[in-house]
Coordinates of N, CA, C and O and ligand atoms in Angstrom, one line a residue:
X1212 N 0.8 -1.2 0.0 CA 0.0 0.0 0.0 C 0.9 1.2 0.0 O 1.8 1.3 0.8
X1213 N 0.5 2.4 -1.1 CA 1.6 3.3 -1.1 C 0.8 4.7 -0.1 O -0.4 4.9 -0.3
X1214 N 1.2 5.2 0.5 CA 0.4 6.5 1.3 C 1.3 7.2 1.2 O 2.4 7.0 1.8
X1215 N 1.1 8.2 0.5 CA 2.5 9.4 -0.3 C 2.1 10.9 1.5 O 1.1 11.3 2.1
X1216 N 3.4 11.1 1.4 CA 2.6 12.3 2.6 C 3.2 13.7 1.6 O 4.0 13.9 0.7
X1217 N 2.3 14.4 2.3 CA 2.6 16.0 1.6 C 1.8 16.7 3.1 O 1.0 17.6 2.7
X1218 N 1.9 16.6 4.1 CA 1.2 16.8 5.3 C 2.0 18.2 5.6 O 3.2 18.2 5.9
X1219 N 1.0 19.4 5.6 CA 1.7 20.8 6.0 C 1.0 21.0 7.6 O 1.2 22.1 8.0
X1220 N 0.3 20.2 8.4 CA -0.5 20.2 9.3 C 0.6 19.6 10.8 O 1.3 18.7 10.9
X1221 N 0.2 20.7 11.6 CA 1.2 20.2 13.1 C 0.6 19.1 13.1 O -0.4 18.7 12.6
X1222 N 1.7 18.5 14.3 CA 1.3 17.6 15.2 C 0.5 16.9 15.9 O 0.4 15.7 16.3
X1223 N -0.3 18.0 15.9 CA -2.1 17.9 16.9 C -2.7 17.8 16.0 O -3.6 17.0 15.9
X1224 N -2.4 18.8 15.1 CA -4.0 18.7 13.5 C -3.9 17.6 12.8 O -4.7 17.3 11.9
X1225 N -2.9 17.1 13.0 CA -2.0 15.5 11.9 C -3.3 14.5 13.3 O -4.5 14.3 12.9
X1226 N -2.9 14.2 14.3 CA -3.3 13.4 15.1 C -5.1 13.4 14.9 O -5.7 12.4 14.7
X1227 N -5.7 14.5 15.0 CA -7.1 14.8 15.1 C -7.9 14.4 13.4 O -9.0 14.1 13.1
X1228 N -6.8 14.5 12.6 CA -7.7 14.6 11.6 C -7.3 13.1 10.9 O -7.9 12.6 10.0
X1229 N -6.2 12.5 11.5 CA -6.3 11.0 11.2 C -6.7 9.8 12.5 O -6.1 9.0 13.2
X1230 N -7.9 10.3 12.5 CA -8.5 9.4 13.2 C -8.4 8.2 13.1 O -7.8 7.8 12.1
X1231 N -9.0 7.0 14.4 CA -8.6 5.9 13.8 C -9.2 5.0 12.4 O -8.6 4.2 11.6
X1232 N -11.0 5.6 12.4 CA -10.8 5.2 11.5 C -10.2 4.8 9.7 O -10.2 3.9 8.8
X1233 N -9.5 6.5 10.0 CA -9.0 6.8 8.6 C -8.1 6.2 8.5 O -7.8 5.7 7.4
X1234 N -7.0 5.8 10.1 CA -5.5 5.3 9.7 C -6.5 3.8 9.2 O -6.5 3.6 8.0
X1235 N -7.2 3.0 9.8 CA -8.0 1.5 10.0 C -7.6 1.4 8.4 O -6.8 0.6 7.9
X1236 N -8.6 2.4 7.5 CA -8.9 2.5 5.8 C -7.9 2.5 5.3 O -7.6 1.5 4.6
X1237 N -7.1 3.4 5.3 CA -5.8 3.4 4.3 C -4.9 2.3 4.6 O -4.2 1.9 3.7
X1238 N -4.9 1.8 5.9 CA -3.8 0.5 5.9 C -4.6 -0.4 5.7 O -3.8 -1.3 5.5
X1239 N -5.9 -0.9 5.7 CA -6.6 -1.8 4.9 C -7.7 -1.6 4.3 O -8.8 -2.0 4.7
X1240 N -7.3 -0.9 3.0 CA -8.0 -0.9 2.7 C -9.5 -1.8 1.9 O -9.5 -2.6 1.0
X1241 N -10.4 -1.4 2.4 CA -12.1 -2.3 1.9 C -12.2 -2.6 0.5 O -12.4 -1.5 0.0
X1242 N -12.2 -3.6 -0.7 CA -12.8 -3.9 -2.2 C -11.3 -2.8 -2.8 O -11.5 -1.7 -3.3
X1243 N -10.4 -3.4 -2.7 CA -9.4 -2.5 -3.3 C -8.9 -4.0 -4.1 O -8.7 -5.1 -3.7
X1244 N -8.9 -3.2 -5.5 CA -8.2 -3.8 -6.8 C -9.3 -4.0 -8.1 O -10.5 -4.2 -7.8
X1245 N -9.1 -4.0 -9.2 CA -10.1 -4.4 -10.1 C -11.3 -5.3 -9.7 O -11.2 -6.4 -9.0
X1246 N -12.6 -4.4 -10.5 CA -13.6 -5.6 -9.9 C -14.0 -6.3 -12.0 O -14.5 -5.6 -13.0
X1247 N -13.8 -7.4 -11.8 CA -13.9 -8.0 -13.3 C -15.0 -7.5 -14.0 O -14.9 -7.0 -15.1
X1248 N -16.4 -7.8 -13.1 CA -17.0 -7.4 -13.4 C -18.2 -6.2 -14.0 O -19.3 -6.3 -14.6
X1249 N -17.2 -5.3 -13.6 CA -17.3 -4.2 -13.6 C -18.4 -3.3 -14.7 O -17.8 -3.1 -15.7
X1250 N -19.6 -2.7 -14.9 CA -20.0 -1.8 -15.6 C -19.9 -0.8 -15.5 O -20.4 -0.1 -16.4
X1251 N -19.2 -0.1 -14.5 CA -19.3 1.4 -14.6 C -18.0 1.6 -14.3 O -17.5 0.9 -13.4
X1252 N -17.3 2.6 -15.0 CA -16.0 2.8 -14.0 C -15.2 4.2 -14.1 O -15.5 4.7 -15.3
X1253 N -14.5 4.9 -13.6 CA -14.3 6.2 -13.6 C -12.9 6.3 -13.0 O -12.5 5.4 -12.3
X1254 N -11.9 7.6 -13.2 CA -10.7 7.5 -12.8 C -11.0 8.8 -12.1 O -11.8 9.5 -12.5
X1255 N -10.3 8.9 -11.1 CA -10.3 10.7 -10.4 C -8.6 10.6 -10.0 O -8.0 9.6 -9.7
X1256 N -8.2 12.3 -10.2 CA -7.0 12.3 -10.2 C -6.9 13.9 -9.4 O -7.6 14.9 -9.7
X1257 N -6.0 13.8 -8.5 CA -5.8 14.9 -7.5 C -4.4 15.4 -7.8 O -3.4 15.2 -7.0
X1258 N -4.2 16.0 -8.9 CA -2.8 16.8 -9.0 C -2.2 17.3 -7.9 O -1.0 17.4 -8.1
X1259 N -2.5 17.6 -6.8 CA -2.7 18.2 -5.9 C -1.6 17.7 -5.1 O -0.5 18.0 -5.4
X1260 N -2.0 17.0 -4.3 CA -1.7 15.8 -3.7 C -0.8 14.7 -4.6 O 0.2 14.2 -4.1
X1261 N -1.2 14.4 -5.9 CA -0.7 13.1 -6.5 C -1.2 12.1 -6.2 O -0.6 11.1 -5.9
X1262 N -2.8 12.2 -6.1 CA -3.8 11.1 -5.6 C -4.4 10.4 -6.8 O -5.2 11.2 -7.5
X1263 N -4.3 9.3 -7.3 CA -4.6 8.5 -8.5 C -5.7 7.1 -7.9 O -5.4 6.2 -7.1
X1264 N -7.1 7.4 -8.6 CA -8.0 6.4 -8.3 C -8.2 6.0 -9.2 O -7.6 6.5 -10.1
X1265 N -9.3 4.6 -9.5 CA -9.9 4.2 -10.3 C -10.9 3.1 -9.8 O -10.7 1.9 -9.5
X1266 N -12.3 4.1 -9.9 CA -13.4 3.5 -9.3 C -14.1 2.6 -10.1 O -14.3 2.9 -11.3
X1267 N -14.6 1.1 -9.6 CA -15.4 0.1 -10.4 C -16.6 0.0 -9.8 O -16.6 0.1 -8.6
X1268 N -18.1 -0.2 -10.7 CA -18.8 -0.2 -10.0 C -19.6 -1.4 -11.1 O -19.6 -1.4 -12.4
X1269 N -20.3 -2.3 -10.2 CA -21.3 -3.3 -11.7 C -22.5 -3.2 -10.5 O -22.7 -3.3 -9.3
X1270 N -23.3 -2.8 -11.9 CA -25.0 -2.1 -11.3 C -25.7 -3.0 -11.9 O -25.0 -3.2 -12.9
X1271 N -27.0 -3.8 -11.7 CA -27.8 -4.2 -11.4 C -28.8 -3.8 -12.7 O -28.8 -2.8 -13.3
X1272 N -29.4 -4.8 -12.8 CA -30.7 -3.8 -13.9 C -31.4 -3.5 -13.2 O -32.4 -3.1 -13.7
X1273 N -31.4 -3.5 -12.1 CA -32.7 -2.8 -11.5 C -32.0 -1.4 -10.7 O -32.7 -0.5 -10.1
X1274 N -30.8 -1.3 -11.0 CA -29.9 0.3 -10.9 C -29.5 0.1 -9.6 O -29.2 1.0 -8.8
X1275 N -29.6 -1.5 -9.1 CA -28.8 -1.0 -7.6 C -27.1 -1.4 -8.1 O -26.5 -1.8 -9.1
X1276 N -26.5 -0.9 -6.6 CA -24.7 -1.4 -7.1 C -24.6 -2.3 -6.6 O -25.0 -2.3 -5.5
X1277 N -24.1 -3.4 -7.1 CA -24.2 -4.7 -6.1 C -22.8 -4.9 -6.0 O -22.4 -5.7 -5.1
X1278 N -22.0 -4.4 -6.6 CA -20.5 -4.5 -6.4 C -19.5 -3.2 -6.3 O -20.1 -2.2 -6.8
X1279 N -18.4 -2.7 -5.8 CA -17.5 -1.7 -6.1 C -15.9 -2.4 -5.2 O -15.6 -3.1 -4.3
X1280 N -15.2 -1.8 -6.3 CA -14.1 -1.6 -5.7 C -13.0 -0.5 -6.4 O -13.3 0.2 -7.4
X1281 N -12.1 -0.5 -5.8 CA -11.2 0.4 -6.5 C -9.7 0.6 -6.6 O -9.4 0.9 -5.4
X1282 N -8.9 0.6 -7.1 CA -7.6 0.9 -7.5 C -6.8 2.3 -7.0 O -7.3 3.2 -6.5
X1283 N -5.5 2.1 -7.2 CA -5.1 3.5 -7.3 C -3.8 3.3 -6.0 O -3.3 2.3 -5.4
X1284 N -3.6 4.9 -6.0 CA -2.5 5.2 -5.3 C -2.5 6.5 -4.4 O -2.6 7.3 -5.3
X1285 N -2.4 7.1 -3.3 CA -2.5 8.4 -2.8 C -2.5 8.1 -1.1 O -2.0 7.2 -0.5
X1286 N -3.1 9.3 -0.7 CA -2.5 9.6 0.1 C -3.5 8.8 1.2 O -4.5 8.3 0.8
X1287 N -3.2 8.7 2.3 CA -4.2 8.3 3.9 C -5.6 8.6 3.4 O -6.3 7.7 2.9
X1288 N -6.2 10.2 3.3 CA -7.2 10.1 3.6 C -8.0 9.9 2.0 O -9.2 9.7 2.0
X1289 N -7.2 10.0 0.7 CA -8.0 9.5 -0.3 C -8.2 8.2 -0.5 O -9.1 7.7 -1.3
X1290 N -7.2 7.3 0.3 CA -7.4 6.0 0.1 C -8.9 5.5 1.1 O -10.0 4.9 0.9
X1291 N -8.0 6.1 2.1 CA -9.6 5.8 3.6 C -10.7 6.0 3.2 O -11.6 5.2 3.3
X1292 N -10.8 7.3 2.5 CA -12.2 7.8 1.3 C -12.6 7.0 0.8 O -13.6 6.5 1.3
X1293 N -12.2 6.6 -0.1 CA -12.3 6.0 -1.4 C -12.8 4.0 -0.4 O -13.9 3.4 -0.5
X1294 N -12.0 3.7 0.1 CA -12.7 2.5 0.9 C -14.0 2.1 1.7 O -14.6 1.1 1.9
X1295 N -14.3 3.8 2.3 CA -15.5 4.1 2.7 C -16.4 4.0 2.0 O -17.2 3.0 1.9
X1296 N -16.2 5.2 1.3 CA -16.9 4.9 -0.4 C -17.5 3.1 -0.8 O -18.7 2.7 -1.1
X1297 N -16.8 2.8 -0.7 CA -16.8 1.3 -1.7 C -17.3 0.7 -0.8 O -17.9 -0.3 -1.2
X1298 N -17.4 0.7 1.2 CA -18.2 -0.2 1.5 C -19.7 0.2 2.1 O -20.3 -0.5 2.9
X1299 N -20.2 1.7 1.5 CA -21.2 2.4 1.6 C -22.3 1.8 0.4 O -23.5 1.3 0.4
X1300 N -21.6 1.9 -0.4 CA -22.9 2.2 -1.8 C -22.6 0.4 -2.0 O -23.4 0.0 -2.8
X1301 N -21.9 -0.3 -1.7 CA -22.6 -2.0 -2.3 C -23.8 -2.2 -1.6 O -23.8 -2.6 -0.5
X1302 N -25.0 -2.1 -2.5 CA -26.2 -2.7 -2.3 C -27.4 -1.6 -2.0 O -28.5 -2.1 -1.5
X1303 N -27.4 -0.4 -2.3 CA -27.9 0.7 -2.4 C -28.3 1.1 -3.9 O -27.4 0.7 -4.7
X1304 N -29.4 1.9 -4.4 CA -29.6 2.1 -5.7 C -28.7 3.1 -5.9 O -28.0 3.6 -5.1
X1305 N -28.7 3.2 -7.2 CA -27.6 4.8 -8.0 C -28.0 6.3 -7.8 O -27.3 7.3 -8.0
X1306 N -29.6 6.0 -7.3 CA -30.4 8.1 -7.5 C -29.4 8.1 -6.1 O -28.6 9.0 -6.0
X1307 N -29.5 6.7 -4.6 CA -28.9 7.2 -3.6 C -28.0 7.2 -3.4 O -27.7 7.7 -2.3
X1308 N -26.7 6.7 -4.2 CA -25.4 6.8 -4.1 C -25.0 8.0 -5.1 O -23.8 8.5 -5.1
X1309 N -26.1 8.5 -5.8 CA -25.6 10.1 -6.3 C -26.1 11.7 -5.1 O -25.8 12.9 -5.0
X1310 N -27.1 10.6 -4.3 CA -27.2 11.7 -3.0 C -26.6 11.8 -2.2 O -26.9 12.7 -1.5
X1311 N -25.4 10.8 -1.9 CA -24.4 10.5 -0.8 C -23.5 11.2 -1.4 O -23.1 12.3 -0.8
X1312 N -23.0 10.9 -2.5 CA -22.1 11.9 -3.7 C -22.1 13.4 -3.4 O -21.0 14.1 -3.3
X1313 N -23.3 14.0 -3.5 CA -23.4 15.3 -3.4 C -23.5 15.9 -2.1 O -23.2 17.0 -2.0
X1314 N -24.2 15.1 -0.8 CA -24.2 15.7 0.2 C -22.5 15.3 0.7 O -21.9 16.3 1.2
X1315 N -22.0 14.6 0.6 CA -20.4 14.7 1.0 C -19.8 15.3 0.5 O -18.7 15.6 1.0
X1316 N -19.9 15.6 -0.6 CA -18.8 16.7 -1.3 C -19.3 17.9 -1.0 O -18.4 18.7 -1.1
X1317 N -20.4 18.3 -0.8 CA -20.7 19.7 -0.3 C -20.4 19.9 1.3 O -20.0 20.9 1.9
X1318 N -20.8 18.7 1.8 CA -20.1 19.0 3.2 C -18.6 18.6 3.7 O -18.4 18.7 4.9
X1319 N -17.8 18.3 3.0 CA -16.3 18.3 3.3 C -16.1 19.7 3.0 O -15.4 20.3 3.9
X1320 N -16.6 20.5 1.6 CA -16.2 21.5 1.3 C -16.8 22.6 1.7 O -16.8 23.6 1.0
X1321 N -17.6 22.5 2.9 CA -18.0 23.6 3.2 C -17.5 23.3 4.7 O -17.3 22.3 5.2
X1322 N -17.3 24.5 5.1 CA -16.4 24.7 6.8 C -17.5 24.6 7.3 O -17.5 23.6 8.0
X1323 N -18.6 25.2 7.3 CA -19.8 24.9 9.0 C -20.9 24.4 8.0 O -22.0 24.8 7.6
X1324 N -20.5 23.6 7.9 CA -21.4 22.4 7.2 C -22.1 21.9 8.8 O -21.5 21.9 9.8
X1325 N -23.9 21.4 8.8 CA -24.6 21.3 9.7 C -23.7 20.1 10.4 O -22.7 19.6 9.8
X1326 N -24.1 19.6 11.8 CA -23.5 18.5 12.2 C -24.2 17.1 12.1 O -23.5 16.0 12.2
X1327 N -25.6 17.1 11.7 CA -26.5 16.2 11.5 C -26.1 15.0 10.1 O -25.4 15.7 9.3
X1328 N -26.1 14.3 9.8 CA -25.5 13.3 8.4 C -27.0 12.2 8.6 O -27.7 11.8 9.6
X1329 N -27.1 12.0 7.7 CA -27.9 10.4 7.5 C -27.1 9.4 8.4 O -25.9 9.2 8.2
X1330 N -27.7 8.7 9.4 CA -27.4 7.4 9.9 C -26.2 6.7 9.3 O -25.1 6.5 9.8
X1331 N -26.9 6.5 7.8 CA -25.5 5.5 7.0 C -24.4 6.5 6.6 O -23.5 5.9 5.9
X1332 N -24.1 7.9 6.9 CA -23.1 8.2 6.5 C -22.2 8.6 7.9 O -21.3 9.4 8.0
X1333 N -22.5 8.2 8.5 CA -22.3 8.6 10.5 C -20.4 7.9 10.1 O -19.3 8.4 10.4
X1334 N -20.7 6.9 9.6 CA -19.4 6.7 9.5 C -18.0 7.8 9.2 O -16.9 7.9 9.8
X1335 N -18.6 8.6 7.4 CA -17.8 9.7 7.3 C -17.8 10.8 8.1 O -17.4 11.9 7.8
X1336 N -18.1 10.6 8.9 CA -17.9 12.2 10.4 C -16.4 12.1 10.7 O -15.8 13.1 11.1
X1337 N -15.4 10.4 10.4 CA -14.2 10.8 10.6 C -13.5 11.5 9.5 O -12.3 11.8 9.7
X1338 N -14.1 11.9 8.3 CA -13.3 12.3 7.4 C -13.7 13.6 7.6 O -13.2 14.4 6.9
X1339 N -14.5 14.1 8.4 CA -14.2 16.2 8.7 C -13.8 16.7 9.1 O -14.1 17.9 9.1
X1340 N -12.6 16.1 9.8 CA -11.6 16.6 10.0 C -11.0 17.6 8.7 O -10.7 18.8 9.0
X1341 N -10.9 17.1 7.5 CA -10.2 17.7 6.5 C -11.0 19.4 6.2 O -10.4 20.4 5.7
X1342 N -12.1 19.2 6.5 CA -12.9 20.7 6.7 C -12.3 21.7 7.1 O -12.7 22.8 6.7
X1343 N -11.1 21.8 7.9 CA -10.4 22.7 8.4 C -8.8 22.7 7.8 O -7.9 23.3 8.3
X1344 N -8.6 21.9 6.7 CA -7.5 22.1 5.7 C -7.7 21.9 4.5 O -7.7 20.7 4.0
X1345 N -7.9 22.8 3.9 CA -8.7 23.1 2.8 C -8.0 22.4 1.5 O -8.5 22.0 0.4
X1346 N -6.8 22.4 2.0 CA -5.7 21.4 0.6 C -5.6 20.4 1.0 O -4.5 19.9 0.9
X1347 N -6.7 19.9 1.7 CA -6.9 18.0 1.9 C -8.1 17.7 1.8 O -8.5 16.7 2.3
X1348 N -9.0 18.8 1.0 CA -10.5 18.4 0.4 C -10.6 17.9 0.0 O -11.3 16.9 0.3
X1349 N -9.7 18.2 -1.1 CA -9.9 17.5 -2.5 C -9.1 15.9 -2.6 O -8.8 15.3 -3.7
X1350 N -8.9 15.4 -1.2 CA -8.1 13.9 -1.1 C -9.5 13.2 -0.6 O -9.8 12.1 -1.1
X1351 N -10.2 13.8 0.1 CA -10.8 13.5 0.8 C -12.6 13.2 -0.6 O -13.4 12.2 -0.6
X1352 N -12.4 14.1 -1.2 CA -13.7 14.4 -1.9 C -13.2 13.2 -3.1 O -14.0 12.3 -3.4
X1353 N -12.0 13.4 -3.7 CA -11.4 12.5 -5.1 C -12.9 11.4 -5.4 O -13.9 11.3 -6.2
X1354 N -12.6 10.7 -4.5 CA -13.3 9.5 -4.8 C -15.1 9.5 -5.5 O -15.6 9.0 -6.4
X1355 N -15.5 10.6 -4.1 CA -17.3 10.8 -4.6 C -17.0 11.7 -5.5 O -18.1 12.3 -5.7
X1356 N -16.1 12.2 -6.3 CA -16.3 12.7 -7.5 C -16.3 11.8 -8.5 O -17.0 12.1 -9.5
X1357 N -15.4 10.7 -8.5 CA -15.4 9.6 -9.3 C -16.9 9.1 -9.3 O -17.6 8.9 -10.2
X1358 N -17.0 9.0 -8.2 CA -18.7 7.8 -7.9 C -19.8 8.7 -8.8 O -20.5 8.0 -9.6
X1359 N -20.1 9.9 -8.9 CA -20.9 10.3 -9.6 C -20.7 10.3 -11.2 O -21.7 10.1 -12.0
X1360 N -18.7 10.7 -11.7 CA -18.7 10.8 -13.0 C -19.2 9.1 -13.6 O -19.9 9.0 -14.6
X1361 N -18.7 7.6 -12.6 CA -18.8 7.0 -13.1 C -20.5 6.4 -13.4 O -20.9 5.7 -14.3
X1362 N -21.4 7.0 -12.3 CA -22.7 6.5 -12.6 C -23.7 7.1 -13.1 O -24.9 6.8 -13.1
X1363 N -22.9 8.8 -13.8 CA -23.7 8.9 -14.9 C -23.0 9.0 -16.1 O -23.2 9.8 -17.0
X1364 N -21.5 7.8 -15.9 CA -21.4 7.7 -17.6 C -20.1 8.2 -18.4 O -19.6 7.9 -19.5
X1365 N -19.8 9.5 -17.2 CA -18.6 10.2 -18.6 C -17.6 9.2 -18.2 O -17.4 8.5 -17.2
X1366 N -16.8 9.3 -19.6 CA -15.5 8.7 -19.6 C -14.5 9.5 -18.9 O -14.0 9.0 -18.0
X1367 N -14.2 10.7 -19.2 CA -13.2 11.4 -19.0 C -12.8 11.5 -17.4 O -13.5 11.7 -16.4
X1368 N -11.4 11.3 -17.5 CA -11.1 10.9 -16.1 C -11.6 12.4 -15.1 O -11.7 13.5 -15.7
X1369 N -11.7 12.3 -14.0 CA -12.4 13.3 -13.5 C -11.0 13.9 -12.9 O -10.0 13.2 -12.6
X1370 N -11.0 15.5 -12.5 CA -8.9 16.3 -11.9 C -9.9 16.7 -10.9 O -11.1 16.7 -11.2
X1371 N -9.5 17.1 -9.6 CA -9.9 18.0 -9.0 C -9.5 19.3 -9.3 O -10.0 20.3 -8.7
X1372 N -8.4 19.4 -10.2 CA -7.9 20.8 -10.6 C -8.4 21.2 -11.4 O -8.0 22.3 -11.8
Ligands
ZN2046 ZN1 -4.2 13.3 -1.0

């Protein structure tokens, strides 16, 4: 597992914002590596950082995800993301893994984002930490950007830049 650091964050802000479950994700990561069977799939790429994903997802004809996993290379918290990610949306339909999509990426990126989350997203409350370092959004966000380019379709790998 490669976890590249570029960490401008003291000692206290390093400790608080890698909680345990983020260190738990990035050193084991959840559905990591090609999924064969794959229909849907999307790359997201964080120049930023030097965070390289590649999201798989095989959907259902009835539009649920019954599989994900994903590839790639970057840092703690895009990997931790990106695993979260993948063990959220197996077995949920696509309208609600495009509403998980959008309410997390608006609330990483917004600073007083409310404190309230859906039940099933209680888990990413460890990733808001990054809310208060604004050039570790976009490690954090990489992935639900992928999840949306890939389940409605575009090819084009998705930059946060
Ligand atoms: Zn990163």
């Amino acid at each position: 597992m490669m976890v590249a650091g570029t960490h401008d964050a003291n000692a206290d802000d390093v400790s608080d914002l890698y909680r345990e479950l983020i260190i738990d994700h990035s050193r084991h990561p959840r559905h990591f590596g090609q999924l064969d069977n794959a229909t849907h799939v999307a790359e997201g790429i964080n120049p930023l950082c030097g965070d390289r994903l590649r999201l798989y997802l095989q959907l259902d004809e009835d539009d649920s995800i019954r599989d994900a996993s994903f590839e790639g290379s970057g840092c703690a918290i895009s990997v931790a993301s990106a695993s979260l990610l993948t063990d959220l949306v197996i077995g949920i339909d696509t309208s609600r893994a495009l509403a998980y999509s959008k309410e997390i990426t608006e609330r990483l990126s917004t600073a007083d984002a409310p404190a309230d989350l859906a039940v099933e997203l209680e888990k990413l409350m460890a990733l808001d930490g990054v809310r208060r370092f604004p050039s570790r959004v976009k490690c954090a966000t990489l992935a639900w950007h992928a999840l949306k380019s890939a389940l409605l379709g575009k090819q084009a790998a998705v930059s946060t830049e």
